[in-house]
Amino acid sequence: MYLRLLQHSAADGARSVIAARGDDAWLVPGATTIRALAEQAIAAGSTLADVVDGSGRGDVVDIAAELEAGRIIAPIDHADPAHLQMTGTGLTHLGSAEGRDKMHREAAAAEKQTDSMRMFLEGLEGGKPAAGQTGQQPEWFYKGDGSQLVGPGAPLSMPAFAQDGGEEPELAGIYLIGPDGTPFRLGLCLGNEFSDHVTERHNYLWLAHSKLRQASLGPELLVGPPPAHVEGMSRIHRNGEVLWEKPFLSGEANMSHSLANLEGHHFKYDLFRRPGDVHVHFFGTATLSFSEGVKTEEGDVFEIEAAPFTLPLRNPLQRAVAVSATVKEL
């Protein structure tokens, strides 16, 4: 059974960590954050699971009830949000080129292969290199720092100037950079890599703009070797009813890139190996409601669920109030 870790915040702000295996869930004695547990494991040359198991078991917890009560927060964070980086890769899943190519096809001549399709095919050919070899580098984008991270149940807020706010159901790798610059993967989370697909469709060079949005993480951090096959469901609820739903697949068995290749191309940059930093890296998806003509509205609720995670990720959609950003001369 997979070890799952959750972060809990009481009404008075007191923090704790919950561990779960199967239907059993308990408080980890003395633990206040998952990041601190990971630092402890790195210092001891141990694993996160060993540190949790060696801590004993505290009070039993009903994680579904705590999630419903709004006391489960994102499973990773940083005391200084500037030291948490959110990034991602696209066109990484088998079938992921279809929706992207549909968005960009209008901007290219019919006889010319789009950049998105070319990148997808290159990844299909070279995204899973043999051990010790460098594979094809993927599409890469930046989403922001820890101030852009949204927890389960909290609203995903699109800027006032956004043209769209659409879901992207994904797996996200969670990393902590050790004292010597080594990236350590703590585990995987369900994620909604929330994006502005209308902006992206207008011009592929606006992809960077379309990705500078919030993103949410599901309640649970899945610890240990990542599952090769993840099958879940992505839904949009409107006025209490299901507006749209579609299954999605993830995990290496359903990807054109290996996780090691995606991680290698991200952490090859020195600035992403700064000791103490946290990284949330989204691995991509092949399932978008936008590519099927769905137009989201304020008040819609995104829902993503997938085994072996046991709790869903739900976030309502809202639009932020317009903010002036006038530059003043000094």
mmCIF file of C-alpha atoms in Angstrom:
data_model
loop_
_atom_site.group_PDB
_atom_site.id
_atom_site.type_symbol
_atom_site.label_atom_id
_atom_site.label_comp_id
_atom_site.label_asym_id
_atom_site.label_seq_id
_atom_site.Cartn_x
_atom_site.Cartn_y
_atom_site.Cartn_z
ATOM 1 C CA MET A 1 0.000 0.000 0.000
ATOM 2 C CA TYR A 2 1.219 3.464 -0.889
ATOM 3 C CA LEU A 3 2.157 5.841 1.899
ATOM 4 C CA ARG A 4 0.253 9.114 1.543
ATOM 5 C CA LEU A 5 1.071 12.300 3.456
ATOM 6 C CA LEU A 6 -1.242 15.241 4.075
ATOM 7 C CA GLN A 7 -0.804 18.628 5.743
ATOM 8 C CA HIS A 8 -3.381 19.748 8.304
ATOM 9 C CA SER A 9 -4.049 23.254 9.571
ATOM 10 C CA ALA A 10 -6.275 23.718 12.608
ATOM 11 C CA ALA A 11 -8.551 26.698 13.183
ATOM 12 C CA ASP A 12 -5.891 28.343 15.351
ATOM 13 C CA GLY A 13 -3.253 27.879 12.636
ATOM 14 C CA ALA A 14 -1.478 24.970 14.330
ATOM 15 C CA ARG A 15 0.080 22.690 11.723
ATOM 16 C CA SER A 16 0.412 18.906 11.685
ATOM 17 C CA VAL A 17 1.164 16.098 9.247
ATOM 18 C CA ILE A 18 -1.121 13.142 8.614
ATOM 19 C CA ALA A 19 0.132 9.797 7.286
ATOM 20 C CA ALA A 20 -2.190 7.312 5.596
ATOM 21 C CA ARG A 21 -1.971 3.780 4.244
ATOM 22 C CA GLY A 22 -5.082 2.192 2.808
ATOM 23 C CA ASP A 23 -8.022 3.183 5.012
ATOM 24 C CA ASP A 24 -5.836 3.989 8.040
ATOM 25 C CA ALA A 25 -4.739 7.566 8.754
ATOM 26 C CA TRP A 26 -2.948 9.004 11.761
ATOM 27 C CA LEU A 27 -1.062 12.067 12.970
ATOM 28 C CA VAL A 28 2.727 11.877 12.700
ATOM 29 C CA PRO A 29 3.946 12.769 16.224
ATOM 30 C CA GLY A 30 6.001 15.962 16.358
ATOM 31 C CA ALA A 31 5.674 16.715 12.639
ATOM 32 C CA THR A 32 4.354 20.103 11.537
ATOM 33 C CA THR A 33 5.250 20.153 7.814
ATOM 34 C CA ILE A 34 6.107 17.593 5.153
ATOM 35 C CA ARG A 35 9.062 19.737 4.117
ATOM 36 C CA ALA A 36 10.557 19.438 7.613
ATOM 37 C CA LEU A 37 10.121 15.658 7.507
ATOM 38 C CA ALA A 38 11.909 15.598 4.140
ATOM 39 C CA GLU A 39 14.772 17.683 5.527
ATOM 40 C CA GLN A 40 15.050 15.202 8.393
ATOM 41 C CA ALA A 41 15.210 12.287 5.935
ATOM 42 C CA ILE A 42 17.909 13.996 3.840
ATOM 43 C CA ALA A 43 20.016 14.752 6.915
ATOM 44 C CA ALA A 44 19.733 11.143 8.103
ATOM 45 C CA GLY A 45 20.465 9.647 4.674
ATOM 46 C CA SER A 46 17.133 7.893 4.991
ATOM 47 C CA THR A 47 13.823 7.887 3.113
ATOM 48 C CA LEU A 48 10.709 9.895 3.817
ATOM 49 C CA ALA A 49 8.757 6.691 4.444
ATOM 50 C CA ASP A 50 11.349 5.461 6.960
ATOM 51 C CA VAL A 51 11.235 8.758 8.861
ATOM 52 C CA VAL A 52 7.440 8.630 9.028
ATOM 53 C CA ASP A 53 7.395 4.982 10.096
ATOM 54 C CA GLY A 54 10.060 5.681 12.717
ATOM 55 C CA SER A 55 8.016 8.503 14.231
ATOM 56 C CA GLY A 56 5.298 6.222 15.574
ATOM 57 C CA ARG A 57 1.558 6.800 15.325
ATOM 58 C CA GLY A 58 -0.460 9.549 16.906
ATOM 59 C CA ASP A 59 -4.227 10.026 16.970
ATOM 60 C CA VAL A 60 -6.373 8.425 14.267
ATOM 61 C CA VAL A 61 -7.728 10.917 11.713
ATOM 62 C CA ASP A 62 -10.714 10.847 9.353
ATOM 63 C CA ILE A 63 -9.029 12.500 6.352
ATOM 64 C CA ALA A 64 -12.246 12.733 4.299
ATOM 65 C CA ALA A 65 -13.964 14.615 7.132
ATOM 66 C CA GLU A 66 -10.965 16.914 7.626
ATOM 67 C CA LEU A 67 -10.910 17.683 3.889
ATOM 68 C CA GLU A 68 -14.637 18.440 3.925
ATOM 69 C CA ALA A 69 -14.103 20.765 6.897
ATOM 70 C CA GLY A 70 -11.435 22.704 4.997
ATOM 71 C CA ARG A 71 -8.587 21.771 7.316
ATOM 72 C CA ILE A 72 -6.446 19.945 4.736
ATOM 73 C CA ILE A 73 -4.080 22.300 2.925
ATOM 74 C CA ALA A 74 -1.678 21.796 0.010
ATOM 75 C CA PRO A 75 0.737 18.941 0.807
ATOM 76 C CA ILE A 76 3.795 21.109 0.228
ATOM 77 C CA ASP A 77 4.651 24.753 0.853
ATOM 78 C CA HIS A 78 7.518 26.966 1.984
ATOM 79 C CA ALA A 79 7.722 29.563 4.738
ATOM 80 C CA ASP A 80 9.035 31.965 2.074
ATOM 81 C CA PRO A 81 6.870 31.529 -1.073
ATOM 82 C CA ALA A 82 9.706 32.931 -3.217
ATOM 83 C CA HIS A 83 11.583 29.685 -2.544
ATOM 84 C CA LEU A 84 8.889 27.479 -4.064
ATOM 85 C CA GLN A 85 8.978 27.261 -7.867
ATOM 86 C CA MET A 86 6.084 25.997 -9.986
ATOM 87 C CA THR A 87 6.942 24.797 -13.483
ATOM 88 C CA GLY A 88 5.716 22.237 -15.966
ATOM 89 C CA THR A 89 6.144 20.356 -19.210
ATOM 90 C CA GLY A 90 3.681 19.818 -22.040
ATOM 91 C CA LEU A 91 3.167 17.447 -24.978
ATOM 92 C CA THR A 92 4.444 14.622 -22.787
ATOM 93 C CA HIS A 93 1.521 12.191 -22.922
ATOM 94 C CA LEU A 94 0.447 9.795 -25.645
ATOM 95 C CA GLY A 95 -2.391 11.593 -27.383
ATOM 96 C CA SER A 96 -1.498 14.968 -25.868
ATOM 97 C CA ALA A 97 -0.704 16.459 -29.272
ATOM 98 C CA GLU A 98 -4.302 16.139 -30.471
ATOM 99 C CA GLY A 99 -5.825 18.889 -28.360
ATOM 100 C CA ARG A 100 -2.793 21.171 -28.621
ATOM 101 C CA ASP A 101 -2.531 20.691 -32.381
ATOM 102 C CA LYS A 102 -6.225 21.498 -32.736
ATOM 103 C CA MET A 103 -5.623 24.810 -30.979
ATOM 104 C CA HIS A 104 -2.631 25.777 -33.098
ATOM 105 C CA ARG A 105 -3.582 24.358 -36.489
ATOM 106 C CA GLU A 106 -5.391 27.523 -37.559
ATOM 107 C CA ALA A 107 -2.165 29.491 -37.179
ATOM 108 C CA ALA A 108 -0.213 27.235 -39.561
ATOM 109 C CA ALA A 109 -0.534 26.367 -43.234
ATOM 110 C CA ALA A 110 -2.404 23.134 -43.846
ATOM 111 C CA GLU A 111 0.622 21.508 -45.467
ATOM 112 C CA LYS A 112 2.985 22.574 -42.692
ATOM 113 C CA GLN A 113 3.409 20.523 -39.513
ATOM 114 C CA THR A 114 2.724 22.655 -36.435
ATOM 115 C CA ASP A 115 5.471 23.249 -33.874
ATOM 116 C CA SER A 116 3.372 21.435 -31.281
ATOM 117 C CA MET A 117 3.037 18.318 -33.435
ATOM 118 C CA ARG A 118 6.738 18.356 -34.298
ATOM 119 C CA MET A 119 7.696 18.665 -30.631
ATOM 120 C CA PHE A 120 5.325 15.841 -29.713
ATOM 121 C CA LEU A 121 6.785 13.519 -32.353
ATOM 122 C CA GLU A 122 10.331 14.335 -31.265
ATOM 123 C CA GLY A 123 9.393 13.441 -27.701
ATOM 124 C CA LEU A 124 7.722 10.237 -28.877
ATOM 125 C CA GLU A 125 10.976 9.244 -30.559
ATOM 126 C CA GLY A 126 13.479 10.389 -27.939
ATOM 127 C CA GLY A 127 11.618 11.043 -24.688
ATOM 128 C CA LYS A 128 12.521 7.749 -23.008
ATOM 129 C CA PRO A 129 16.295 7.459 -23.380
ATOM 130 C CA ALA A 130 18.368 4.521 -22.155
ATOM 131 C CA ALA A 131 20.029 4.874 -18.751
ATOM 132 C CA GLY A 132 22.939 7.289 -18.876
ATOM 133 C CA GLN A 133 21.806 8.944 -22.099
ATOM 134 C CA THR A 134 20.191 12.361 -22.610
ATOM 135 C CA GLY A 135 16.757 12.272 -24.174
ATOM 136 C CA GLN A 136 14.779 14.820 -26.158
ATOM 137 C CA GLN A 137 14.050 17.928 -24.119
ATOM 138 C CA PRO A 138 10.334 18.652 -23.629
ATOM 139 C CA GLU A 139 8.285 21.802 -23.837
ATOM 140 C CA TRP A 140 8.860 23.680 -20.570
ATOM 141 C CA PHE A 141 7.061 26.574 -18.899
ATOM 142 C CA TYR A 142 7.053 28.616 -15.693
ATOM 143 C CA LYS A 143 3.904 29.142 -13.629
ATOM 144 C CA GLY A 144 5.151 31.226 -10.730
ATOM 145 C CA ASP A 145 6.329 30.918 -7.157
ATOM 146 C CA GLY A 146 4.607 29.658 -4.025
ATOM 147 C CA SER A 147 2.197 32.594 -3.983
ATOM 148 C CA GLN A 148 0.492 30.949 -7.004
ATOM 149 C CA LEU A 149 -0.050 27.603 -5.254
ATOM 150 C CA VAL A 150 -3.658 26.815 -4.292
ATOM 151 C CA GLY A 151 -4.715 24.034 -1.950
ATOM 152 C CA PRO A 152 -7.658 21.639 -2.166
ATOM 153 C CA GLY A 153 -11.028 23.360 -1.929
ATOM 154 C CA ALA A 154 -9.649 26.876 -2.396
ATOM 155 C CA PRO A 155 -10.694 28.947 -5.429
ATOM 156 C CA LEU A 156 -8.612 29.025 -8.585
ATOM 157 C CA SER A 157 -8.630 32.684 -9.506
ATOM 158 C CA MET A 158 -8.079 33.829 -13.076
ATOM 159 C CA PRO A 159 -6.828 37.402 -13.489
ATOM 160 C CA ALA A 160 -9.287 40.110 -14.503
ATOM 161 C CA PHE A 161 -7.559 40.304 -17.894
ATOM 162 C CA ALA A 162 -7.682 36.533 -18.538
ATOM 163 C CA GLN A 163 -9.563 35.308 -21.576
ATOM 164 C CA ASP A 164 -10.157 31.847 -20.141
ATOM 165 C CA GLY A 165 -9.638 29.730 -17.049
ATOM 166 C CA GLY A 166 -9.380 26.063 -17.890
ATOM 167 C CA GLU A 167 -8.407 22.901 -16.056
ATOM 168 C CA GLU A 168 -5.511 20.562 -16.824
ATOM 169 C CA PRO A 169 -5.627 17.321 -14.797
ATOM 170 C CA GLU A 170 -2.064 16.195 -14.161
ATOM 171 C CA LEU A 171 0.443 14.551 -11.903
ATOM 172 C CA ALA A 172 2.933 16.891 -10.253
ATOM 173 C CA GLY A 173 6.320 15.916 -8.896
ATOM 174 C CA ILE A 174 7.256 17.476 -5.542
ATOM 175 C CA TYR A 175 10.967 18.119 -4.903
ATOM 176 C CA LEU A 176 13.227 19.516 -2.215
ATOM 177 C CA ILE A 177 16.785 20.591 -3.024
ATOM 178 C CA GLY A 178 19.258 19.181 -0.522
ATOM 179 C CA PRO A 179 22.143 21.094 1.101
ATOM 180 C CA ASP A 180 24.577 19.960 -1.618
ATOM 181 C CA GLY A 181 22.226 20.882 -4.490
ATOM 182 C CA THR A 182 20.812 17.397 -5.023
ATOM 183 C CA PRO A 183 17.121 17.360 -6.024
ATOM 184 C CA PHE A 184 15.099 14.876 -3.957
ATOM 185 C CA ARG A 185 11.683 13.759 -5.177
ATOM 186 C CA LEU A 186 9.340 13.568 -2.181
ATOM 187 C CA GLY A 187 6.498 12.052 -4.207
ATOM 188 C CA LEU A 188 3.636 12.845 -6.549
ATOM 189 C CA CYS A 189 0.431 14.826 -6.172
ATOM 190 C CA LEU A 190 -2.719 15.213 -8.187
ATOM 191 C CA GLY A 191 -2.664 18.655 -9.751
ATOM 192 C CA ASN A 192 -4.758 21.107 -11.719
ATOM 193 C CA GLU A 193 -2.322 22.992 -13.947
ATOM 194 C CA PHE A 194 -4.823 25.814 -14.495
ATOM 195 C CA SER A 195 -4.203 27.738 -17.759
ATOM 196 C CA ASP A 196 -5.623 30.320 -20.187
ATOM 197 C CA HIS A 197 -6.199 28.308 -23.360
ATOM 198 C CA VAL A 198 -7.820 31.126 -25.332
ATOM 199 C CA THR A 199 -4.669 33.214 -24.937
ATOM 200 C CA GLU A 200 -2.506 30.253 -25.935
ATOM 201 C CA ARG A 201 -4.637 29.493 -28.985
ATOM 202 C CA HIS A 202 -4.270 33.038 -30.304
ATOM 203 C CA ASN A 203 -0.529 32.598 -30.770
ATOM 204 C CA TYR A 204 1.779 29.838 -29.573
ATOM 205 C CA LEU A 205 4.311 32.516 -28.582
ATOM 206 C CA TRP A 206 1.798 33.560 -25.935
ATOM 207 C CA LEU A 207 2.131 30.184 -24.197
ATOM 208 C CA ALA A 208 4.288 31.810 -21.511
ATOM 209 C CA HIS A 209 1.513 34.317 -20.775
ATOM 210 C CA SER A 210 -1.154 31.612 -20.709
ATOM 211 C CA LYS A 211 0.751 29.595 -18.098
ATOM 212 C CA LEU A 212 1.380 32.440 -15.627
ATOM 213 C CA ARG A 213 -1.627 31.402 -13.590
ATOM 214 C CA GLN A 214 -2.378 29.732 -10.281
ATOM 215 C CA ALA A 215 -2.306 25.946 -9.951
ATOM 216 C CA SER A 216 -3.715 23.619 -7.323
ATOM 217 C CA LEU A 217 -2.491 20.434 -5.663
ATOM 218 C CA GLY A 218 -4.601 17.600 -4.340
ATOM 219 C CA PRO A 219 -4.696 16.720 -0.641
ATOM 220 C CA GLU A 220 -2.283 13.779 -0.754
ATOM 221 C CA LEU A 221 1.431 13.374 -1.457
ATOM 222 C CA LEU A 222 2.021 9.855 -2.787
ATOM 223 C CA VAL A 223 5.381 8.681 -1.398
ATOM 224 C CA GLY A 224 7.654 6.089 -2.966
ATOM 225 C CA PRO A 225 8.205 4.782 -6.514
ATOM 226 C CA PRO A 226 5.664 6.449 -8.841
ATOM 227 C CA PRO A 227 2.942 4.237 -10.321
ATOM 228 C CA ALA A 228 3.450 3.521 -14.027
ATOM 229 C CA HIS A 229 -0.269 3.716 -14.758
ATOM 230 C CA VAL A 230 -2.643 6.276 -13.285
ATOM 231 C CA GLU A 231 -6.253 6.407 -14.444
ATOM 232 C CA GLY A 232 -8.651 9.059 -13.239
ATOM 233 C CA MET A 233 -11.564 11.324 -14.063
ATOM 234 C CA SER A 234 -11.700 15.051 -14.741
ATOM 235 C CA ARG A 235 -15.024 16.822 -14.249
ATOM 236 C CA ILE A 236 -16.551 20.273 -14.309
ATOM 237 C CA HIS A 237 -19.595 20.897 -12.108
ATOM 238 C CA ARG A 238 -21.952 23.789 -12.812
ATOM 239 C CA ASN A 239 -24.925 24.663 -10.609
ATOM 240 C CA GLY A 240 -24.605 21.352 -8.794
ATOM 241 C CA GLU A 241 -24.620 19.204 -11.933
ATOM 242 C CA VAL A 242 -21.869 17.612 -14.001
ATOM 243 C CA LEU A 243 -21.338 19.824 -17.054
ATOM 244 C CA TRP A 244 -18.478 17.772 -18.529
ATOM 245 C CA GLU A 245 -16.418 14.750 -17.584
ATOM 246 C CA LYS A 246 -13.757 12.641 -19.234
ATOM 247 C CA PRO A 247 -11.278 9.999 -18.073
ATOM 248 C CA PHE A 248 -7.581 10.831 -18.182
ATOM 249 C CA LEU A 249 -4.436 8.718 -18.084
ATOM 250 C CA SER A 250 -1.015 9.483 -16.678
ATOM 251 C CA GLY A 251 2.072 7.709 -15.420
ATOM 252 C CA GLU A 252 5.043 6.655 -17.548
ATOM 253 C CA ALA A 253 3.125 3.855 -19.283
ATOM 254 C CA ASN A 254 0.917 6.540 -20.823
ATOM 255 C CA MET A 255 3.645 9.086 -21.525
ATOM 256 C CA SER A 256 6.041 9.766 -24.388
ATOM 257 C CA HIS A 257 8.686 10.925 -21.907
ATOM 258 C CA SER A 258 10.077 9.205 -18.835
ATOM 259 C CA LEU A 259 9.913 11.063 -15.530
ATOM 260 C CA ALA A 260 13.704 10.840 -15.334
ATOM 261 C CA ASN A 261 14.012 12.628 -18.681
ATOM 262 C CA LEU A 262 11.618 15.386 -17.648
ATOM 263 C CA GLU A 263 13.378 15.783 -14.307
ATOM 264 C CA GLY A 264 16.812 15.757 -15.928
ATOM 265 C CA HIS A 265 15.947 18.575 -18.309
ATOM 266 C CA HIS A 266 14.439 20.662 -15.497
ATOM 267 C CA PHE A 267 17.179 20.254 -12.930
ATOM 268 C CA LYS A 268 20.043 20.607 -15.427
ATOM 269 C CA TYR A 269 19.815 24.352 -14.749
ATOM 270 C CA ASP A 270 21.921 25.544 -11.818
ATOM 271 C CA LEU A 271 19.272 28.007 -10.630
ATOM 272 C CA PHE A 272 16.862 25.096 -10.043
ATOM 273 C CA ARG A 273 19.283 23.369 -7.669
ATOM 274 C CA ARG A 274 19.418 26.033 -4.980
ATOM 275 C CA PRO A 275 19.629 24.332 -1.551
ATOM 276 C CA GLY A 276 16.417 24.518 0.461
ATOM 277 C CA ASP A 277 14.137 25.368 -2.465
ATOM 278 C CA VAL A 278 10.932 23.452 -3.169
ATOM 279 C CA HIS A 279 9.839 22.618 -6.722
ATOM 280 C CA VAL A 280 6.378 21.655 -7.949
ATOM 281 C CA HIS A 281 6.714 20.331 -11.505
ATOM 282 C CA PHE A 282 3.647 19.417 -13.557
ATOM 283 C CA PHE A 283 4.137 16.499 -15.956
ATOM 284 C CA GLY A 284 1.450 17.288 -18.537
ATOM 285 C CA THR A 285 -1.892 15.907 -19.678
ATOM 286 C CA ALA A 286 -3.787 14.759 -22.754
ATOM 287 C CA THR A 287 -7.255 15.726 -21.492
ATOM 288 C CA LEU A 288 -8.723 19.245 -21.720
ATOM 289 C CA SER A 289 -12.354 20.323 -21.677
ATOM 290 C CA PHE A 290 -11.321 23.371 -23.737
ATOM 291 C CA SER A 291 -10.314 21.209 -26.700
ATOM 292 C CA GLU A 292 -13.891 19.861 -26.701
ATOM 293 C CA GLY A 293 -15.463 23.311 -26.862
ATOM 294 C CA VAL A 294 -16.258 23.822 -23.175
ATOM 295 C CA LYS A 295 -16.218 27.437 -21.986
ATOM 296 C CA THR A 296 -15.845 27.692 -18.230
ATOM 297 C CA GLU A 297 -17.683 30.233 -16.095
ATOM 298 C CA GLU A 298 -17.208 31.744 -12.661
ATOM 299 C CA GLY A 299 -18.656 29.394 -10.070
ATOM 300 C CA ASP A 300 -17.782 26.232 -11.982
ATOM 301 C CA VAL A 301 -16.064 23.608 -9.832
ATOM 302 C CA PHE A 302 -13.173 21.563 -11.201
ATOM 303 C CA GLU A 303 -12.880 18.033 -9.828
ATOM 304 C CA ILE A 304 -9.995 15.630 -10.425
ATOM 305 C CA GLU A 305 -9.725 12.166 -8.915
ATOM 306 C CA ALA A 306 -7.496 9.196 -9.627
ATOM 307 C CA ALA A 307 -6.298 6.029 -7.903
ATOM 308 C CA PRO A 308 -4.089 5.324 -6.004
ATOM 309 C CA PHE A 309 -4.956 8.743 -4.523
ATOM 310 C CA THR A 310 -8.038 8.368 -2.331
ATOM 311 C CA LEU A 311 -9.262 11.967 -2.052
ATOM 312 C CA PRO A 312 -10.389 14.223 -4.901
ATOM 313 C CA LEU A 313 -9.043 17.651 -5.804
ATOM 314 C CA ARG A 314 -11.837 20.219 -6.093
ATOM 315 C CA ASN A 315 -11.490 23.948 -6.782
ATOM 316 C CA PRO A 316 -14.136 26.520 -7.707
ATOM 317 C CA LEU A 317 -13.365 29.047 -10.447
ATOM 318 C CA GLN A 318 -13.411 32.770 -9.775
ATOM 319 C CA ARG A 319 -12.189 35.926 -11.486
ATOM 320 C CA ALA A 320 -9.931 38.342 -9.630
ATOM 321 C CA VAL A 321 -10.645 42.038 -9.304
ATOM 322 C CA ALA A 322 -8.747 44.216 -11.788
ATOM 323 C CA VAL A 323 -5.585 45.734 -10.345
ATOM 324 C CA SER A 324 -3.739 48.740 -11.740
ATOM 325 C CA ALA A 325 -0.022 48.249 -12.389
ATOM 326 C CA THR A 326 1.105 51.726 -13.330
ATOM 327 C CA VAL A 327 4.854 52.249 -13.264
ATOM 328 C CA LYS A 328 6.133 55.358 -11.490
ATOM 329 C CA GLU A 329 9.361 57.064 -12.332
ATOM 330 C CA LEU A 330 11.869 57.728 -9.552
#
